[in-house]
PDB file of C-alpha atoms in Angstrom:
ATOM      1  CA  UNK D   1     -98.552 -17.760  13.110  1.00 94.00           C
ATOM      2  CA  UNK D   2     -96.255 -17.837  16.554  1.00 97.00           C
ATOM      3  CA  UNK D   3     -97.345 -15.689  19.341  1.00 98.00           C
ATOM      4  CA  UNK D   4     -95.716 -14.609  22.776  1.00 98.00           C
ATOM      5  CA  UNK D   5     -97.534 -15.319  25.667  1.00 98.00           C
ATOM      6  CA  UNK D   6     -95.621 -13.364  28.759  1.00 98.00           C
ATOM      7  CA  UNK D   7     -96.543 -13.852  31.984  1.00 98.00           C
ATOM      8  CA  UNK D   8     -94.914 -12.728  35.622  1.00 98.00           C
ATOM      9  CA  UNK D   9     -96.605 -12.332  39.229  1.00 98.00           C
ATOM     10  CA  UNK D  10     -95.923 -12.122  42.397  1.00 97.00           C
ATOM     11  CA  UNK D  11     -94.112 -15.393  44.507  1.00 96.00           C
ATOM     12  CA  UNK D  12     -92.049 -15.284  47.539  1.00 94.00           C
ATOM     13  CA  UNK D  13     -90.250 -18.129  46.338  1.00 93.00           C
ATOM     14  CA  UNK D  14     -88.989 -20.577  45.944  1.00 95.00           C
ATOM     15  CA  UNK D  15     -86.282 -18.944  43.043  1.00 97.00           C
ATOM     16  CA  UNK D  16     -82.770 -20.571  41.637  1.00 98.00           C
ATOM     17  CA  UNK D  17     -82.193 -24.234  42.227  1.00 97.00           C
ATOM     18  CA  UNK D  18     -84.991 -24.560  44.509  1.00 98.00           C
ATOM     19  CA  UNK D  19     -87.833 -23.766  42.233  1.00 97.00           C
ATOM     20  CA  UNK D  20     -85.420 -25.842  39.213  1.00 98.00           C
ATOM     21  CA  UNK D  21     -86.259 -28.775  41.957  1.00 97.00           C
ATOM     22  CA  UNK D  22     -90.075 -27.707  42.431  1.00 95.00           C
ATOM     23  CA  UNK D  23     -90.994 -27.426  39.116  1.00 96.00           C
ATOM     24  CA  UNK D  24     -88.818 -30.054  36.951  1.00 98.00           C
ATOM     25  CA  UNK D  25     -91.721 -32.361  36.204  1.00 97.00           C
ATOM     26  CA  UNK D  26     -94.455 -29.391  35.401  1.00 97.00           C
ATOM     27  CA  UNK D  27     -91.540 -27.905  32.952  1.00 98.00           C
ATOM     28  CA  UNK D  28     -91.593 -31.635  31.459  1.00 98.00           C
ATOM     29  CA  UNK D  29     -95.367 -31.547  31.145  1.00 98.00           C
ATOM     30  CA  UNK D  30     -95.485 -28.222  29.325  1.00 98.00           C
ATOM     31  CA  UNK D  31     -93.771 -29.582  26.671  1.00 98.00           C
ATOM     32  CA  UNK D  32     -96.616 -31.901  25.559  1.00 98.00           C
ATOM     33  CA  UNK D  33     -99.206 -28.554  25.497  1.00 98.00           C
ATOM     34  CA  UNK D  34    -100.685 -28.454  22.325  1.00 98.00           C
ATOM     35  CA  UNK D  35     -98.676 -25.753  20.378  1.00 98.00           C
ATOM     36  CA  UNK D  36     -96.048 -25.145  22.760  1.00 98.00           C
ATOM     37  CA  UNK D  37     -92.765 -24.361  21.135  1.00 98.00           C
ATOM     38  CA  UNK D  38     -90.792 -22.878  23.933  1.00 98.00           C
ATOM     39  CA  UNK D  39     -90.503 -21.405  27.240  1.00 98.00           C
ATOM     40  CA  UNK D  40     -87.978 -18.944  29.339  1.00 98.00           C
ATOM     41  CA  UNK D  41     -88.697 -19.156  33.100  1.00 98.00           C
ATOM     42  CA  UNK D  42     -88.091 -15.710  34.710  1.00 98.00           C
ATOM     43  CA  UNK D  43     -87.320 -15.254  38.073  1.00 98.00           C
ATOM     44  CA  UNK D  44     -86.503 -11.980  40.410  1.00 98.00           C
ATOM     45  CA  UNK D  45     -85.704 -12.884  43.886  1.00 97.00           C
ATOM     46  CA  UNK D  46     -85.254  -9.038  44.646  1.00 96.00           C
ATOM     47  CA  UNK D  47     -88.236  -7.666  43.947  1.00 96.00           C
ATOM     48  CA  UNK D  48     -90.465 -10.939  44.473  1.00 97.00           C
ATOM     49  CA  UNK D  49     -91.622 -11.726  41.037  1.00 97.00           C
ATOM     50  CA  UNK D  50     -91.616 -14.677  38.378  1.00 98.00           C
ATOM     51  CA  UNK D  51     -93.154 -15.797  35.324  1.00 98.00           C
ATOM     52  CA  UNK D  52     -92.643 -16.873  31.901  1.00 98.00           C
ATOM     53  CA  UNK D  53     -91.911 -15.779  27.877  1.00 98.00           C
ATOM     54  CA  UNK D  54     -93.397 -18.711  25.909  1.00 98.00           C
ATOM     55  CA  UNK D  55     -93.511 -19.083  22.228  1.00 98.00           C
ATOM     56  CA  UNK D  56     -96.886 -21.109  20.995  1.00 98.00           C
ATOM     57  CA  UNK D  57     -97.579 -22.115  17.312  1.00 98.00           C
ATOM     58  CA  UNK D  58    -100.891 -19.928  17.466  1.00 98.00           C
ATOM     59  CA  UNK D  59    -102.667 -17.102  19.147  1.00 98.00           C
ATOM     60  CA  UNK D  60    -105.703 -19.222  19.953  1.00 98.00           C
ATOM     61  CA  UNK D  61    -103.160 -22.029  21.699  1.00 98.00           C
ATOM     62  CA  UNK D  62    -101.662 -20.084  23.590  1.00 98.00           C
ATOM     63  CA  UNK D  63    -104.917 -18.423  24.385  1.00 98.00           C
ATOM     64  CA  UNK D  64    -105.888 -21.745  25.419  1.00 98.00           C
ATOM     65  CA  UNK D  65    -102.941 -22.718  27.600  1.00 98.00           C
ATOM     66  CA  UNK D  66    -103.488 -19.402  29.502  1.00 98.00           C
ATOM     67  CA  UNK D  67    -106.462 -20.328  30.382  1.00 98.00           C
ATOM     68  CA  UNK D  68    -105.358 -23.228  32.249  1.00 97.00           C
ATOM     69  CA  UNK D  69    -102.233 -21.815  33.868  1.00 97.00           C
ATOM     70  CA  UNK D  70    -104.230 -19.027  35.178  1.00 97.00           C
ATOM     71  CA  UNK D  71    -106.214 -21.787  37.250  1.00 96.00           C
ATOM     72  CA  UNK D  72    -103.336 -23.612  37.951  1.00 95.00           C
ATOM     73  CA  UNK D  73    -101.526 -20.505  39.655  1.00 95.00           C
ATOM     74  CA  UNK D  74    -105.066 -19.785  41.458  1.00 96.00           C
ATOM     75  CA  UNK D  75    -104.273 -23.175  42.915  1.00 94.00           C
ATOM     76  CA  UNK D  76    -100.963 -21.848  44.006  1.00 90.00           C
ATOM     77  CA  UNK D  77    -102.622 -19.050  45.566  1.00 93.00           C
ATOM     78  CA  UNK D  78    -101.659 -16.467  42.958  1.00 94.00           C
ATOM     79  CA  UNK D  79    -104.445 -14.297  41.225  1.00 91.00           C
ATOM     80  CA  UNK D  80    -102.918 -11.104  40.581  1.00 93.00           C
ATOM     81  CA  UNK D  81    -101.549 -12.303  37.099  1.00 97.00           C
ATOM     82  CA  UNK D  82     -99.810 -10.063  34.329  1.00 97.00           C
ATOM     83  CA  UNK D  83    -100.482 -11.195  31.071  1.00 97.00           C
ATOM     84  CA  UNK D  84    -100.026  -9.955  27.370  1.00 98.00           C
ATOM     85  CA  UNK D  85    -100.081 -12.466  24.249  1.00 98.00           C
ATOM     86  CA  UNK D  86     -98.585 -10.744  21.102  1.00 98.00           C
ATOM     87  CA  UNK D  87     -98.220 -11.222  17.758  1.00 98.00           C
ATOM     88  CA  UNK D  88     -94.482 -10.927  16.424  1.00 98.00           C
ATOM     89  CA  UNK D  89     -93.109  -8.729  13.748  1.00 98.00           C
ATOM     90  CA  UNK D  90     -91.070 -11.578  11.891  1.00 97.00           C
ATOM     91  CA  UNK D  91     -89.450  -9.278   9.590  1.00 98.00           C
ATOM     92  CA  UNK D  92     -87.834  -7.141  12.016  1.00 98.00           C
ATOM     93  CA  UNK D  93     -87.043 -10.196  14.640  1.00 98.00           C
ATOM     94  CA  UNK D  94     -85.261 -11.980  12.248  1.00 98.00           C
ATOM     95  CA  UNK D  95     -82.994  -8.818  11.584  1.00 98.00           C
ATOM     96  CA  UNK D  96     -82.070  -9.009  15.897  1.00 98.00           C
ATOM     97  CA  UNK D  97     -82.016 -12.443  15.663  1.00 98.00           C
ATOM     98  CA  UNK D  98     -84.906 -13.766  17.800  1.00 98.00           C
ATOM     99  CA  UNK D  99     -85.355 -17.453  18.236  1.00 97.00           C
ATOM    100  CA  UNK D 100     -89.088 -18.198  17.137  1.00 92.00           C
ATOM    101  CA  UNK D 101     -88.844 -22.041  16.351  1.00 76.00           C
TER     102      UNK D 101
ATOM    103  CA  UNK M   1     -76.094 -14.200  33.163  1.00 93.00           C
ATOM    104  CA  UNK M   2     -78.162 -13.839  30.855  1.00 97.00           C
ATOM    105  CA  UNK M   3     -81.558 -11.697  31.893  1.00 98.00           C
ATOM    106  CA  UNK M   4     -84.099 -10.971  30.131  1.00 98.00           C
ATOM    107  CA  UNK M   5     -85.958  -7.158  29.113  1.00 98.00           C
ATOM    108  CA  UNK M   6     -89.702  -7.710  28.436  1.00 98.00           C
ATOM    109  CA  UNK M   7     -90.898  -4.064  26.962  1.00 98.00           C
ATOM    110  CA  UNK M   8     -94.389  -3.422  25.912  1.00 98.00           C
ATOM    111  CA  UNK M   9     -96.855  -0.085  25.332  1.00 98.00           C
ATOM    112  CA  UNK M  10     -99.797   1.372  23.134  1.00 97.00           C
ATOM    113  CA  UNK M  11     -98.779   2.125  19.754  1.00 96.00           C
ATOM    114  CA  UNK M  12    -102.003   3.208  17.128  1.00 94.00           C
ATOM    115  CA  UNK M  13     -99.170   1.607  14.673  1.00 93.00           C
ATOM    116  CA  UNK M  14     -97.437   0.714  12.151  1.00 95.00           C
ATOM    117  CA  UNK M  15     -98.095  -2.761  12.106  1.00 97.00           C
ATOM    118  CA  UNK M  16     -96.493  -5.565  10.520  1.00 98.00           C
ATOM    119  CA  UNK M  17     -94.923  -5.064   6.977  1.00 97.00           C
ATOM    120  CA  UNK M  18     -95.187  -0.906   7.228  1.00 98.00           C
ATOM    121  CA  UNK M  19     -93.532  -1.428  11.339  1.00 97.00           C
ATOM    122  CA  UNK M  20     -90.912  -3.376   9.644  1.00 98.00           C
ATOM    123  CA  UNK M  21     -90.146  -0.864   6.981  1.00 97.00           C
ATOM    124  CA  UNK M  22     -90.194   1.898   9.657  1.00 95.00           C
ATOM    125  CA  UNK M  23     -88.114   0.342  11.737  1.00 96.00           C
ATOM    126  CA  UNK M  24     -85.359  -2.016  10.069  1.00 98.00           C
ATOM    127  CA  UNK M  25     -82.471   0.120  10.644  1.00 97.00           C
ATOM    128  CA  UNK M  26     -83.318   0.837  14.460  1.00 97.00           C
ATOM    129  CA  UNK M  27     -83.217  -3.001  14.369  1.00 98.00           C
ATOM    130  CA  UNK M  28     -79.844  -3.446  12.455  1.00 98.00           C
ATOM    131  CA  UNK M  29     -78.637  -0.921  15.574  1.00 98.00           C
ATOM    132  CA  UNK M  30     -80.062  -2.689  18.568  1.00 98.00           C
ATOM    133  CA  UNK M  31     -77.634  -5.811  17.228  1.00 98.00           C
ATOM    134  CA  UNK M  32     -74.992  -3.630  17.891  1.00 98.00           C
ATOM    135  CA  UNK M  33     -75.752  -2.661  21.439  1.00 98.00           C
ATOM    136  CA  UNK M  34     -74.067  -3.663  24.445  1.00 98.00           C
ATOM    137  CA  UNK M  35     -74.492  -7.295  25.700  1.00 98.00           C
ATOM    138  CA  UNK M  36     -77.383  -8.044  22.990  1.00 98.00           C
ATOM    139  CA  UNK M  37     -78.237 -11.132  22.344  1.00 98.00           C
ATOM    140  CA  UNK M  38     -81.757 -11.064  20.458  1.00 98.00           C
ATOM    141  CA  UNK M  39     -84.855  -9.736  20.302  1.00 98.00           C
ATOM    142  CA  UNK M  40     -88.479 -11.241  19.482  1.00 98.00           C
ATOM    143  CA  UNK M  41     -90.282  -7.874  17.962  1.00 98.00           C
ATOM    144  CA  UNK M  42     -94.120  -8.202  19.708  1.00 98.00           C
ATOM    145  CA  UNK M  43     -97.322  -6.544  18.293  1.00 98.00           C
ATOM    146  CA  UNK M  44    -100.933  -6.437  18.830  1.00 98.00           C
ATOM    147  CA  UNK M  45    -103.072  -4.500  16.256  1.00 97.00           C
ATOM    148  CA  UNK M  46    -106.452  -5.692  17.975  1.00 96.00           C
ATOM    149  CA  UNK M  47    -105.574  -3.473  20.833  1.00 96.00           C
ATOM    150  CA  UNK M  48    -103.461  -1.263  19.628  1.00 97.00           C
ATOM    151  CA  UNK M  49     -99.929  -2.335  21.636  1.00 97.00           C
ATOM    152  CA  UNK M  50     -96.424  -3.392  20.840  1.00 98.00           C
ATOM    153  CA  UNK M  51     -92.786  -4.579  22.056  1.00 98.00           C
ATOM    154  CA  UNK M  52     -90.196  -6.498  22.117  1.00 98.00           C
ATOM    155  CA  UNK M  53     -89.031  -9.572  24.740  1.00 98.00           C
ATOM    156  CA  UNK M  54     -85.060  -8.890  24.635  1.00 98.00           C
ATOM    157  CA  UNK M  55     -82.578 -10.974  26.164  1.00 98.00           C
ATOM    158  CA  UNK M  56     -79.114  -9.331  26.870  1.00 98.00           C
ATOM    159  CA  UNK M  57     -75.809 -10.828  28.751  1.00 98.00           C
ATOM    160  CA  UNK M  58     -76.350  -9.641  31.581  1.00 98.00           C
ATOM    161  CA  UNK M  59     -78.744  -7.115  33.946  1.00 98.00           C
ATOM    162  CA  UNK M  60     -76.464  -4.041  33.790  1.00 98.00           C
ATOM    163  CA  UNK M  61     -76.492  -3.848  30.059  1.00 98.00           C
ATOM    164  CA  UNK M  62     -80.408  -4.552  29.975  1.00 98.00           C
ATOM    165  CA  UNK M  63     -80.897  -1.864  32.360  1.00 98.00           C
ATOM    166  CA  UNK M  64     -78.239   0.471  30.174  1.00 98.00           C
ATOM    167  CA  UNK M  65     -80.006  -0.485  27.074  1.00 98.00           C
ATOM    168  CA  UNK M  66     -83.847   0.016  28.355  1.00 98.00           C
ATOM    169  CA  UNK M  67     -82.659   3.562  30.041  1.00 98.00           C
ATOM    170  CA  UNK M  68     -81.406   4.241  26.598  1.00 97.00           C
ATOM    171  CA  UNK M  69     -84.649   2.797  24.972  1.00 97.00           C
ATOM    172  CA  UNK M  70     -86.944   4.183  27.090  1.00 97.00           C
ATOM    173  CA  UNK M  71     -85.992   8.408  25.768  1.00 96.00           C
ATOM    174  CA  UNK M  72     -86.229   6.688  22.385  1.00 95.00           C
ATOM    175  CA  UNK M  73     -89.679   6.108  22.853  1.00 95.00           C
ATOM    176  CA  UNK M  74     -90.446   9.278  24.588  1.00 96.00           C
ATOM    177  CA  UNK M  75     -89.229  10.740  21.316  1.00 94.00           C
ATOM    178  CA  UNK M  76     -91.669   9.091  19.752  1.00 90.00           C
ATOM    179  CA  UNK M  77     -93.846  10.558  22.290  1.00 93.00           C
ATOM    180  CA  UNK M  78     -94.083   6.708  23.931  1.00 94.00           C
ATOM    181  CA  UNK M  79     -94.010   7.580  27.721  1.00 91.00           C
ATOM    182  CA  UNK M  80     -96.702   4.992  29.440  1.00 93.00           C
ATOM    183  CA  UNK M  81     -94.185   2.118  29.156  1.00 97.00           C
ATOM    184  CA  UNK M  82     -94.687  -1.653  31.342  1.00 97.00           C
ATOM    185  CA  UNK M  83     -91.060  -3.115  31.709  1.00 97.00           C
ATOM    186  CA  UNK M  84     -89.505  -6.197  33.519  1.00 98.00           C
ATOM    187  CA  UNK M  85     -85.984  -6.954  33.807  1.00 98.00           C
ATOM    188  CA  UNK M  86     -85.774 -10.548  35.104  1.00 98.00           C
ATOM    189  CA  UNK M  87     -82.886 -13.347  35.355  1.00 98.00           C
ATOM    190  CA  UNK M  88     -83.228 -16.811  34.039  1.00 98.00           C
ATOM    191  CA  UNK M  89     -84.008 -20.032  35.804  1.00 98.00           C
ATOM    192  CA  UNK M  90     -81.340 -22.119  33.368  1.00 97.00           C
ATOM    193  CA  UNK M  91     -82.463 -25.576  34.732  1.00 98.00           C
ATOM    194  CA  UNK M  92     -86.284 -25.013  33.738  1.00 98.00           C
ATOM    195  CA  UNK M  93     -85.612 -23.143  30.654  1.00 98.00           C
ATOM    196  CA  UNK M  94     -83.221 -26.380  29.454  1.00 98.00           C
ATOM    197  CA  UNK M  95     -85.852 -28.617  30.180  1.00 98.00           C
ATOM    198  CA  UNK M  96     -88.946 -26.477  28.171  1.00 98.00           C
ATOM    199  CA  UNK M  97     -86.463 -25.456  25.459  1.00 98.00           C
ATOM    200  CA  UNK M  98     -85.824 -21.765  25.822  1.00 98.00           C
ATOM    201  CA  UNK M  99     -82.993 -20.239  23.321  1.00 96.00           C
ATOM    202  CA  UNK M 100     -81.114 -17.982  25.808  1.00 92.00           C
ATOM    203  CA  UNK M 101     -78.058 -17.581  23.763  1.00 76.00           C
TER     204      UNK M 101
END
C-alpha cells in the first residue's frame, strides 16, 4: 500500500537552479531506491527551508529509505529533520485527484 | 508556480473507509477551490494523525485556501495544526518524477 514520506529542514541554500545543478545526479539515483515511485523537491528560499513529498510502494520502504537519507543529510550537516510517513486515504484522494502512481 | 501545502495534525479518527464516508463531499468541494490542483489525503491510525499534501497554482491561493482550512478544522475543534507552504524545484522534480500538474 503507497505511503507519503514528507520531509523539510533547515538549508541556507543553495535553492532554484543552483540546487537543480547540485543535486541532478542524487535526484537520478533516487530513482533506483527500492520502492520509490515519486518525489516533489520543496524549496523556500524565504524562510530557509527544503525538503521533499515522496510517494514509496510501502510503509516499510520508505521507512527504509528514511533511514538512509537521514544519514545522508547528517553528512550535509543537517540533523534537525522533520519527518512524518503516512498512510493515504485512497478513496477520498482519488475524488481531489491526487497522483499516487 | 505551482507550490505546494503540506497539512498534518492528531485526529483519534475516522480512518480509512468511515474518513472517506465522512468526508467525500468536503472532498468533491476542495476540487472546486481556487487554484487546486490535487490533493493526496494522508493518515496514520498507529499514532493517531492525519492530512493532506496539496498542491495549488500558486502560493497566494495555498495560503487563501489553508487560512480557509485552518477555521475548518478549528470547527472540528482541530487547532494544534503543522503546515508548510513551499515552491517547487521543477528541474529535480522532472528528473524523480513528481506529478505537479
Amino acid at each position: 500500500m503507497p505511503h507519503v514520506l514528507q520531509v523539510d529542514f533547515n538549508l541556507q541554500g543553495p535553492f532554484g537552479n543552483e540546487m537543480a545543478e547540485a543535486f541532478s545526479d542524487l535526484a537520478k539515483s533516487i530513482n533506483e531506491e527500492e520502492g520509490f515511485i515519486w518525489k516533489i523537491w520543496t524549496e523556500s528560499p524565504e524562510t530557509n527551508e527544503a525538503g521533499g513529498i515522496y510517494i514509496f510502494e510501502t510503509k516499510e520502504t520508505a521507512e527504509k529509505y528514511f533511514k538512509m537519507h537521514a544519514k545522508r543529510l547528517a553528512g550535509f550537516g543537517i540533523t534537525d529533520v522533520n519527518t512524518k510517513i503516512f498512510a493515504i486515504n485512497s478513496k477520498l484522494t482519488e475524488i481531489t485527484k491526487g497522483p499516487v502512481k
